[in-house]
């Protein structure tokens, strides 16, 4: 592996995390705009929306950690089957 390749890898991970974070935030805002005519612009709607997104992200991260620690690919295959 080249030295430049090793140095650029952390930068690529950070860029990937920033881009996907922006995508998740834009989808969250779009979902809020879609729900607003039915549920209103309340702080409770915002809080619920943010809570659901954060819970889904936490669950996804937990599955990834469990799949990384597992010696076999069983967890990853079970999650991808749905």
XYZ file of C-alpha atoms in Angstrom, residues 28-53:
26
model
C -35.147 14.552 8.167
C -36.091 18.094 7.134
C -37.981 16.802 4.102
C -39.908 14.365 6.301
C -40.781 17.179 8.701
C -42.092 19.307 5.819
C -44.214 16.371 4.643
C -45.648 15.761 8.148
C -46.267 19.446 8.935
C -49.671 19.794 7.212
C -51.005 16.824 9.169
C -49.319 17.195 12.565
C -48.350 20.887 12.653
C -45.102 22.740 13.324
C -44.959 21.907 17.006
C -41.821 21.397 19.069
C -43.200 17.962 19.902
C -43.253 17.000 16.234
C -39.642 18.180 15.857
C -38.607 16.281 18.976
C -40.311 13.099 17.876
C -38.816 13.300 14.394
C -35.308 13.856 15.742
C -35.764 11.054 18.303
C -36.848 8.561 15.656
C -33.905 9.430 13.407
